[in-house]
mmCIF file of C-alpha atoms in Angstrom:
data_model
loop_
_atom_site.group_PDB
_atom_site.id
_atom_site.type_symbol
_atom_site.label_atom_id
_atom_site.label_comp_id
_atom_site.label_asym_id
_atom_site.label_seq_id
_atom_site.Cartn_x
_atom_site.Cartn_y
_atom_site.Cartn_z
ATOM 1 C CA MET A 15 68.492 24.010 -34.773
ATOM 2 C CA ARG A 16 71.484 26.354 -35.117
ATOM 3 C CA ALA A 17 69.126 29.320 -35.551
ATOM 4 C CA LEU A 18 67.328 28.298 -32.376
ATOM 5 C CA ARG A 19 70.651 28.114 -30.504
ATOM 6 C CA ASN A 20 71.458 31.635 -31.698
ATOM 7 C CA LEU A 21 68.164 32.919 -30.317
ATOM 8 C CA ILE A 22 68.158 31.007 -27.041
ATOM 9 C CA ASP A 23 71.262 30.516 -24.928
ATOM 10 C CA PRO A 24 71.433 26.744 -24.189
ATOM 11 C CA TYR A 25 72.751 27.553 -20.736
ATOM 12 C CA LEU A 26 69.525 29.448 -20.045
ATOM 13 C CA LEU A 27 67.664 26.152 -20.560
ATOM 14 C CA LEU A 28 69.889 24.559 -17.914
ATOM 15 C CA LEU A 29 69.114 27.453 -15.589
ATOM 16 C CA LEU A 30 65.398 27.002 -16.170
ATOM 17 C CA GLY A 31 65.781 23.270 -15.504
ATOM 18 C CA THR A 32 67.591 24.056 -12.252
ATOM 19 C CA ILE A 33 64.798 26.405 -11.206
ATOM 20 C CA ALA A 34 62.237 23.704 -12.007
ATOM 21 C CA LEU A 35 64.195 21.209 -9.896
ATOM 22 C CA ALA A 36 64.268 23.695 -7.010
ATOM 23 C CA ALA A 37 60.498 24.146 -7.347
ATOM 24 C CA ILE A 38 59.859 20.390 -7.240
ATOM 25 C CA LEU A 39 62.603 19.289 -4.852
ATOM 26 C CA PRO A 40 63.814 22.291 -2.852
ATOM 27 C CA ALA A 41 66.484 21.910 -0.176
ATOM 28 C CA ARG A 42 64.695 21.544 3.169
ATOM 29 C CA GLY A 43 65.605 20.748 6.746
ATOM 30 C CA ALA A 44 68.964 19.015 7.000
ATOM 31 C CA GLY A 45 69.564 19.666 3.311
ATOM 32 C CA VAL A 46 69.756 23.437 3.805
ATOM 33 C CA PRO A 47 73.143 23.603 5.599
ATOM 34 C CA ILE A 48 74.536 21.087 3.090
ATOM 35 C CA ALA A 49 73.378 23.260 0.184
ATOM 36 C CA ASP A 50 74.713 26.412 1.865
ATOM 37 C CA GLY A 51 78.102 24.793 2.454
ATOM 38 C CA ALA A 52 78.269 23.598 -1.143
ATOM 39 C CA VAL A 53 77.435 27.121 -2.368
ATOM 40 C CA THR A 54 80.208 28.626 -0.230
ATOM 41 C CA VAL A 55 82.735 26.229 -1.761
ATOM 42 C CA ALA A 56 81.354 26.744 -5.281
ATOM 43 C CA VAL A 57 81.529 30.558 -5.069
ATOM 44 C CA GLY A 58 85.088 30.435 -3.727
ATOM 45 C CA LEU A 59 86.139 28.049 -6.509
ATOM 46 C CA LEU A 60 84.395 30.169 -9.142
ATOM 47 C CA PHE A 61 86.277 33.353 -8.241
ATOM 48 C CA PHE A 62 89.547 31.486 -7.707
ATOM 49 C CA LEU A 63 89.304 30.328 -11.326
ATOM 50 C CA TYR A 64 88.401 33.853 -12.464
ATOM 51 C CA GLY A 65 91.550 35.144 -10.806
ATOM 52 C CA ALA A 66 93.733 32.359 -12.198
ATOM 53 C CA ARG A 67 92.524 32.930 -15.783
ATOM 54 C CA LEU A 68 92.590 36.720 -15.877
ATOM 55 C CA ALA A 69 95.874 37.848 -17.435
ATOM 56 C CA PRO A 70 96.969 41.228 -15.965
ATOM 57 C CA GLN A 71 99.218 41.852 -18.972
ATOM 58 C CA ALA A 72 96.166 41.857 -21.267
ATOM 59 C CA VAL A 73 94.713 44.657 -19.163
ATOM 60 C CA TRP A 74 97.897 46.737 -19.138
ATOM 61 C CA GLN A 75 98.485 46.323 -22.871
ATOM 62 C CA GLY A 76 94.985 47.503 -23.718
ATOM 63 C CA LEU A 77 95.146 50.581 -21.493
ATOM 64 C CA ALA A 78 97.048 52.424 -24.234
ATOM 65 C CA ASN A 79 93.651 53.238 -25.751
ATOM 66 C CA TRP A 80 92.660 55.010 -22.562
ATOM 67 C CA ARG A 81 89.826 57.050 -24.097
ATOM 68 C CA LEU A 82 87.994 53.900 -25.166
ATOM 69 C CA GLN A 83 88.579 52.215 -21.818
ATOM 70 C CA ALA A 84 87.349 55.310 -19.982
ATOM 71 C CA VAL A 85 84.092 55.380 -21.960
ATOM 72 C CA VAL A 86 83.429 51.685 -21.290
ATOM 73 C CA PHE A 87 84.265 52.092 -17.596
ATOM 74 C CA LEU A 88 81.958 55.101 -17.242
ATOM 75 C CA SER A 89 79.165 53.237 -19.014
ATOM 76 C CA THR A 90 79.536 50.195 -16.751
ATOM 77 C CA PHE A 91 80.035 51.878 -13.379
ATOM 78 C CA LEU A 92 78.467 55.346 -13.783
ATOM 79 C CA LEU A 93 75.829 55.391 -16.536
ATOM 80 C CA PHE A 94 74.325 52.035 -15.578
ATOM 81 C CA PRO A 95 74.138 52.831 -11.824
ATOM 82 C CA LEU A 96 72.483 56.194 -12.531
ATOM 83 C CA ILE A 97 69.915 54.464 -14.739
ATOM 84 C CA GLY A 98 69.465 51.779 -12.079
ATOM 85 C CA LEU A 99 68.733 54.357 -9.372
ATOM 86 C CA GLY A 100 66.122 55.990 -11.560
ATOM 87 C CA VAL A 101 64.549 52.662 -12.501
ATOM 88 C CA MET A 102 64.428 51.458 -8.882
ATOM 89 C CA HIS A 103 62.572 54.590 -7.758
ATOM 90 C CA LEU A 104 60.237 54.699 -10.760
ATOM 91 C CA THR A 105 59.264 51.029 -10.502
ATOM 92 C CA SER A 106 59.103 50.656 -6.721
ATOM 93 C CA ARG A 107 55.284 50.674 -6.841
ATOM 94 C CA VAL A 108 55.052 48.520 -9.960
ATOM 95 C CA VAL A 109 57.219 45.530 -8.980
ATOM 96 C CA ALA A 110 57.977 43.731 -5.716
ATOM 97 C CA PRO A 111 60.531 45.529 -3.481
ATOM 98 C CA ASP A 112 63.126 42.757 -3.913
ATOM 99 C CA ILE A 113 62.783 42.931 -7.701
ATOM 100 C CA ALA A 114 63.265 46.714 -7.571
ATOM 101 C CA VAL A 115 66.454 46.100 -5.591
ATOM 102 C CA GLY A 116 67.450 43.497 -8.178
ATOM 103 C CA LEU A 117 67.037 46.018 -11.001
ATOM 104 C CA LEU A 118 69.518 48.355 -9.313
ATOM 105 C CA PHE A 119 71.881 45.502 -8.427
ATOM 106 C CA LEU A 120 71.867 44.436 -12.085
ATOM 107 C CA CYS A 121 73.111 47.909 -13.042
ATOM 108 C CA LEU A 122 76.036 47.732 -10.571
ATOM 109 C CA LEU A 123 77.622 44.579 -11.991
ATOM 110 C CA PRO A 124 80.746 44.361 -14.168
ATOM 111 C CA SER A 125 80.609 43.502 -17.848
ATOM 112 C CA THR A 126 80.789 39.977 -19.205
ATOM 113 C CA VAL A 127 84.037 38.632 -20.642
ATOM 114 C CA GLN A 128 83.222 35.843 -23.103
ATOM 115 C CA SER A 129 80.166 37.322 -24.822
ATOM 116 C CA SER A 130 81.602 40.854 -24.987
ATOM 117 C CA ILE A 131 84.670 39.579 -26.830
ATOM 118 C CA ALA A 132 82.668 37.122 -28.957
ATOM 119 C CA PHE A 133 80.183 39.731 -30.200
ATOM 120 C CA THR A 134 82.970 42.251 -30.834
ATOM 121 C CA SER A 135 84.747 39.627 -32.936
ATOM 122 C CA ILE A 136 81.591 38.754 -34.902
ATOM 123 C CA ALA A 137 80.968 42.427 -35.592
ATOM 124 C CA ARG A 138 84.611 42.945 -36.702
ATOM 125 C CA GLY A 139 85.375 45.373 -33.895
ATOM 126 C CA ASN A 140 88.519 46.090 -31.880
ATOM 127 C CA VAL A 141 88.964 42.682 -30.227
ATOM 128 C CA PRO A 142 92.173 43.484 -28.247
ATOM 129 C CA ALA A 143 90.459 46.527 -26.737
ATOM 130 C CA ALA A 144 87.396 44.390 -25.924
ATOM 131 C CA LEU A 145 89.612 41.862 -24.158
ATOM 132 C CA CYS A 146 91.106 44.645 -22.078
ATOM 133 C CA SER A 147 87.750 46.308 -21.315
ATOM 134 C CA ALA A 148 86.027 43.107 -20.259
ATOM 135 C CA SER A 149 88.994 41.929 -18.186
ATOM 136 C CA LEU A 150 89.436 45.309 -16.503
ATOM 137 C CA SER A 151 85.708 45.500 -15.764
ATOM 138 C CA ASN A 152 85.751 42.149 -13.990
ATOM 139 C CA LEU A 153 88.993 42.892 -12.166
ATOM 140 C CA ILE A 154 87.607 46.155 -10.772
ATOM 141 C CA GLY A 155 84.068 44.843 -10.352
ATOM 142 C CA VAL A 156 85.111 42.233 -7.784
ATOM 143 C CA ALA A 157 85.696 45.095 -5.347
ATOM 144 C CA LEU A 158 83.654 47.966 -6.831
ATOM 145 C CA THR A 159 80.302 46.185 -7.229
ATOM 146 C CA PRO A 160 79.977 45.293 -3.503
ATOM 147 C CA LEU A 161 81.079 48.843 -2.612
ATOM 148 C CA LEU A 162 78.500 50.439 -4.923
ATOM 149 C CA THR A 163 75.856 48.051 -3.624
ATOM 150 C CA ALA A 164 76.586 49.077 -0.039
ATOM 151 C CA LEU A 165 76.552 52.777 -0.950
ATOM 152 C CA LEU A 166 73.483 52.920 -3.172
ATOM 153 C CA LEU A 167 71.106 50.386 -1.672
ATOM 154 C CA PRO A 168 69.111 51.198 1.477
ATOM 155 C CA THR A 169 70.805 50.622 4.828
ATOM 156 C CA SER A 170 67.652 49.133 6.335
ATOM 157 C CA GLY A 171 64.565 47.254 5.205
ATOM 158 C CA GLU A 172 64.314 45.314 1.947
ATOM 159 C CA GLY A 173 67.643 44.640 0.296
ATOM 160 C CA ALA A 174 69.714 46.063 3.162
ATOM 161 C CA ILE A 175 73.453 45.342 3.082
ATOM 162 C CA SER A 176 75.055 44.380 6.402
ATOM 163 C CA ALA A 177 78.676 44.657 7.527
ATOM 164 C CA SER A 178 78.834 40.863 7.687
ATOM 165 C CA SER A 179 77.880 40.738 3.977
ATOM 166 C CA ILE A 180 80.874 42.913 3.082
ATOM 167 C CA GLU A 181 83.103 40.688 5.222
ATOM 168 C CA SER A 182 81.707 37.608 3.453
ATOM 169 C CA ILE A 183 82.471 39.198 0.088
ATOM 170 C CA ALA A 184 86.078 39.677 1.185
ATOM 171 C CA MET A 185 86.398 36.087 2.366
ATOM 172 C CA GLN A 186 84.428 34.274 -0.348
ATOM 173 C CA ILE A 187 85.202 36.405 -3.405
ATOM 174 C CA LEU A 188 88.167 38.757 -2.973
ATOM 175 C CA LEU A 189 90.408 36.279 -1.155
ATOM 176 C CA PRO A 190 89.932 33.425 -3.692
ATOM 177 C CA PHE A 191 90.274 35.910 -6.562
ATOM 178 C CA VAL A 192 93.598 37.228 -5.229
ATOM 179 C CA ALA A 193 94.776 33.657 -4.556
ATOM 180 C CA GLY A 194 93.966 32.782 -8.165
ATOM 181 C CA GLN A 195 95.962 35.765 -9.419
ATOM 182 C CA LEU A 196 98.952 34.772 -7.264
ATOM 183 C CA LEU A 197 98.844 31.160 -8.472
ATOM 184 C CA ARG A 198 98.247 32.079 -12.110
ATOM 185 C CA PRO A 199 101.942 31.617 -13.078
ATOM 186 C CA LEU A 200 101.712 28.014 -11.826
ATOM 187 C CA ILE A 201 98.294 26.932 -13.079
ATOM 188 C CA GLY A 202 97.412 29.452 -15.822
ATOM 189 C CA ASP A 203 98.734 27.258 -18.648
ATOM 190 C CA PHE A 204 96.875 24.213 -17.332
ATOM 191 C CA LEU A 205 93.589 26.149 -17.218
ATOM 192 C CA ALA A 206 94.183 27.476 -20.739
ATOM 193 C CA ARG A 207 94.673 23.918 -22.029
ATOM 194 C CA HIS A 208 91.516 22.645 -20.313
ATOM 195 C CA LYS A 209 89.020 25.392 -21.100
ATOM 196 C CA THR A 210 86.150 22.947 -21.538
ATOM 197 C CA LEU A 211 86.679 21.411 -18.099
ATOM 198 C CA VAL A 212 86.982 24.839 -16.495
ATOM 199 C CA GLY A 213 83.805 25.921 -18.285
ATOM 200 C CA TYR A 214 81.926 22.989 -16.797
ATOM 201 C CA VAL A 215 83.158 23.936 -13.322
ATOM 202 C CA ASP A 216 82.132 27.576 -13.895
ATOM 203 C CA ARG A 217 78.656 26.797 -15.097
ATOM 204 C CA GLY A 218 78.098 23.947 -12.678
ATOM 205 C CA SER A 219 78.976 26.254 -9.777
ATOM 206 C CA ILE A 220 76.468 28.848 -10.936
ATOM 207 C CA LEU A 221 73.755 26.213 -11.337
ATOM 208 C CA LEU A 222 74.391 25.108 -7.755
ATOM 209 C CA VAL A 223 74.105 28.685 -6.517
ATOM 210 C CA VAL A 224 70.866 29.162 -8.477
ATOM 211 C CA TYR A 225 69.421 25.942 -7.049
ATOM 212 C CA ALA A 226 70.154 27.016 -3.463
ATOM 213 C CA ALA A 227 68.750 30.532 -4.007
ATOM 214 C CA PHE A 228 65.542 29.368 -5.660
ATOM 215 C CA SER A 229 65.100 26.536 -3.138
ATOM 216 C CA ALA A 230 65.096 29.117 -0.364
ATOM 217 C CA GLY A 231 62.578 31.170 -2.322
ATOM 218 C CA VAL A 232 60.273 28.187 -2.813
ATOM 219 C CA VAL A 233 60.423 27.192 0.852
ATOM 220 C CA ALA A 234 59.734 30.788 1.914
ATOM 221 C CA GLY A 235 56.824 31.035 -0.546
ATOM 222 C CA VAL A 236 58.138 34.122 -2.348
ATOM 223 C CA TRP A 237 57.162 32.797 -5.780
ATOM 224 C CA THR A 238 53.496 32.814 -4.839
ATOM 225 C CA GLN A 239 53.793 36.615 -4.891
ATOM 226 C CA LEU A 240 54.516 36.699 -8.646
ATOM 227 C CA ALA A 241 52.173 36.443 -11.614
ATOM 228 C CA PRO A 242 53.149 36.023 -15.295
ATOM 229 C CA ILE A 243 52.470 39.726 -15.830
ATOM 230 C CA ASP A 244 55.181 40.512 -13.257
ATOM 231 C CA LEU A 245 57.753 38.600 -15.313
ATOM 232 C CA ALA A 246 56.643 40.446 -18.452
ATOM 233 C CA ILE A 247 57.016 43.805 -16.689
ATOM 234 C CA VAL A 248 60.548 42.958 -15.521
ATOM 235 C CA LEU A 249 61.536 41.837 -19.038
ATOM 236 C CA VAL A 250 60.211 45.074 -20.553
ATOM 237 C CA ILE A 251 62.159 47.118 -17.983
ATOM 238 C CA ASP A 252 65.313 45.109 -18.732
ATOM 239 C CA LEU A 253 64.916 45.710 -22.460
ATOM 240 C CA ALA A 254 64.379 49.432 -21.855
ATOM 241 C CA ILE A 255 67.586 49.643 -19.779
ATOM 242 C CA LEU A 256 69.549 47.748 -22.428
ATOM 243 C CA ALA A 257 68.176 49.863 -25.286
ATOM 244 C CA LEU A 258 68.928 53.109 -23.450
ATOM 245 C CA VAL A 259 72.543 52.123 -22.762
ATOM 246 C CA ILE A 260 73.130 50.924 -26.339
ATOM 247 C CA VAL A 261 71.760 54.178 -27.767
ATOM 248 C CA ILE A 262 73.800 56.355 -25.395
ATOM 249 C CA THR A 263 77.069 54.459 -25.968
ATOM 250 C CA THR A 264 76.546 54.484 -29.742
ATOM 251 C CA VAL A 265 75.855 58.216 -29.871
ATOM 252 C CA ALA A 266 78.700 59.012 -27.461
ATOM 253 C CA SER A 267 81.161 56.924 -29.506
ATOM 254 C CA ARG A 268 80.310 58.793 -32.692
ATOM 255 C CA ARG A 269 80.295 62.241 -31.070
ATOM 256 C CA LEU A 270 83.733 61.533 -29.546
ATOM 257 C CA GLY A 271 85.157 60.581 -32.948
ATOM 258 C CA PHE A 272 85.862 56.892 -32.387
ATOM 259 C CA THR A 273 86.288 54.575 -35.367
ATOM 260 C CA THR A 274 83.564 52.064 -36.154
ATOM 261 C CA GLU A 275 85.751 49.267 -34.745
ATOM 262 C CA ASP A 276 86.155 51.136 -31.454
ATOM 263 C CA GLU A 277 82.448 52.007 -31.411
ATOM 264 C CA ILE A 278 81.611 48.298 -31.638
ATOM 265 C CA THR A 279 83.846 47.565 -28.661
ATOM 266 C CA ILE A 280 82.315 50.374 -26.597
ATOM 267 C CA VAL A 281 78.751 49.317 -27.401
ATOM 268 C CA PHE A 282 79.232 45.617 -26.664
ATOM 269 C CA CYS A 283 81.493 45.934 -23.621
ATOM 270 C CA GLY A 284 79.620 48.909 -22.187
ATOM 271 C CA SER A 285 76.140 47.377 -22.406
ATOM 272 C CA LYS A 286 76.732 43.916 -20.894
ATOM 273 C CA LYS A 287 76.237 42.678 -17.348
ATOM 274 C CA SER A 288 77.756 39.508 -15.951
ATOM 275 C CA MET A 289 75.366 36.878 -14.632
ATOM 276 C CA ALA A 290 78.355 34.683 -13.769
ATOM 277 C CA SER A 291 79.597 37.272 -11.262
ATOM 278 C CA GLY A 292 76.221 38.658 -10.271
ATOM 279 C CA ILE A 293 74.424 35.576 -8.966
ATOM 280 C CA PRO A 294 77.240 34.450 -6.615
ATOM 281 C CA MET A 295 77.657 38.021 -5.331
ATOM 282 C CA ALA A 296 73.918 38.340 -4.716
ATOM 283 C CA THR A 297 73.800 35.189 -2.586
ATOM 284 C CA ILE A 298 76.412 36.733 -0.275
ATOM 285 C CA LEU A 299 75.354 40.388 -0.297
ATOM 286 C CA PHE A 300 71.650 39.664 0.147
ATOM 287 C CA ALA A 301 71.832 36.738 2.569
ATOM 288 C CA GLY A 302 68.568 36.618 4.489
ATOM 289 C CA HIS A 303 66.565 38.214 1.673
ATOM 290 C CA ALA A 304 64.650 36.762 -1.270
ATOM 291 C CA VAL A 305 67.737 36.242 -3.438
ATOM 292 C CA SER A 306 65.731 34.412 -6.088
ATOM 293 C CA LEU A 307 63.658 37.563 -6.690
ATOM 294 C CA ILE A 308 66.687 39.875 -6.551
ATOM 295 C CA VAL A 309 68.538 37.938 -9.288
ATOM 296 C CA LEU A 310 65.442 37.561 -11.488
ATOM 297 C CA PRO A 311 66.052 40.841 -13.409
ATOM 298 C CA LEU A 312 69.661 39.747 -14.003
ATOM 299 C CA MET A 313 68.648 36.353 -15.411
ATOM 300 C CA LEU A 314 66.144 37.941 -17.787
ATOM 301 C CA PHE A 315 68.650 40.658 -18.760
ATOM 302 C CA HIS A 316 71.223 37.947 -19.549
ATOM 303 C CA GLN A 317 69.017 36.404 -22.226
ATOM 304 C CA ALA A 318 67.877 39.797 -23.514
ATOM 305 C CA GLN A 319 71.442 41.053 -23.996
ATOM 306 C CA LEU A 320 72.426 37.879 -25.866
ATOM 307 C CA PHE A 321 69.487 38.147 -28.259
ATOM 308 C CA VAL A 322 69.800 41.900 -28.875
ATOM 309 C CA CYS A 323 73.594 41.914 -29.199
ATOM 310 C CA ALA A 324 73.604 38.889 -31.520
ATOM 311 C CA THR A 325 71.242 40.777 -33.832
ATOM 312 C CA LEU A 326 73.309 43.958 -33.544
ATOM 313 C CA ALA A 327 76.584 42.099 -34.179
ATOM 314 C CA ARG A 328 75.222 40.635 -37.403
ATOM 315 C CA ARG A 329 74.195 44.120 -38.571
ATOM 316 C CA TYR A 330 77.655 45.520 -37.836
ATOM 317 C CA ALA A 331 79.288 42.530 -39.580
ATOM 318 C CA ALA A 332 77.268 43.188 -42.749
ATOM 319 C CA ARG A 333 78.961 46.543 -43.342
ATOM 320 C CA PRO A 334 81.444 46.785 -46.258
#
């Protein structure tokens, strides 16, 4: 059972259950504005908690190793976007337009926090630097990801970003995030003592967002456009992106003379993408589009990165 849990993220099973619920009982009619209102509240709460938990001092303390932080930052917000642009153009005739947009959007997201630090710890890497990298990535990503999305995605047609979407990002994500940072001195200790409760709120909020997005997709009939082979193609593309980034960050770390511990941090923090930030952002940025298709590459990438990085972490940990 433990081996199975290592291979399959239990939260992914909850996500699949939520998608199944949306397929059987999607929000319709009067239920749509209720679901939309609940999602707005959930996204605001999610990023308020992110802001309240993120310790700025952890970021500043880790910036002393600026070369490592620069490599991770460039991997997350330069290497990944360049790969994403290439992938979107190369696959535009192979996958649905919204999925192609989703592949690029995946590459514009910040790194994860929990899994980046956890895998770095398992692999006996530089955990303080990983804490800084992951925190800094999320802190910057709240503003940089929507900006990159607006700059790199088409201004018309499928996946277009409107001015109202950027305004919604400011109101639903940036404002709660800043409020959380301001209130951190008052509530930070409480959140630290109740991590399990906060985790339930985090994950429950994301499940609600997923339900609303996939409900809209079911009602609009977008899932009738996909066949099992389409899912397999997206998974293969995700794995190719992940493998390419891991190889490049590993080679770059060694060529730049980093220690093995720092290399581990660069590889794990520089190759991750945050589903927790990505799905809520997508529902705002791509309002009016097939959000369920746009976030599909991200959901598959989430499981792929957990499986691949768990295997890689065990190999690093086995070194003398």
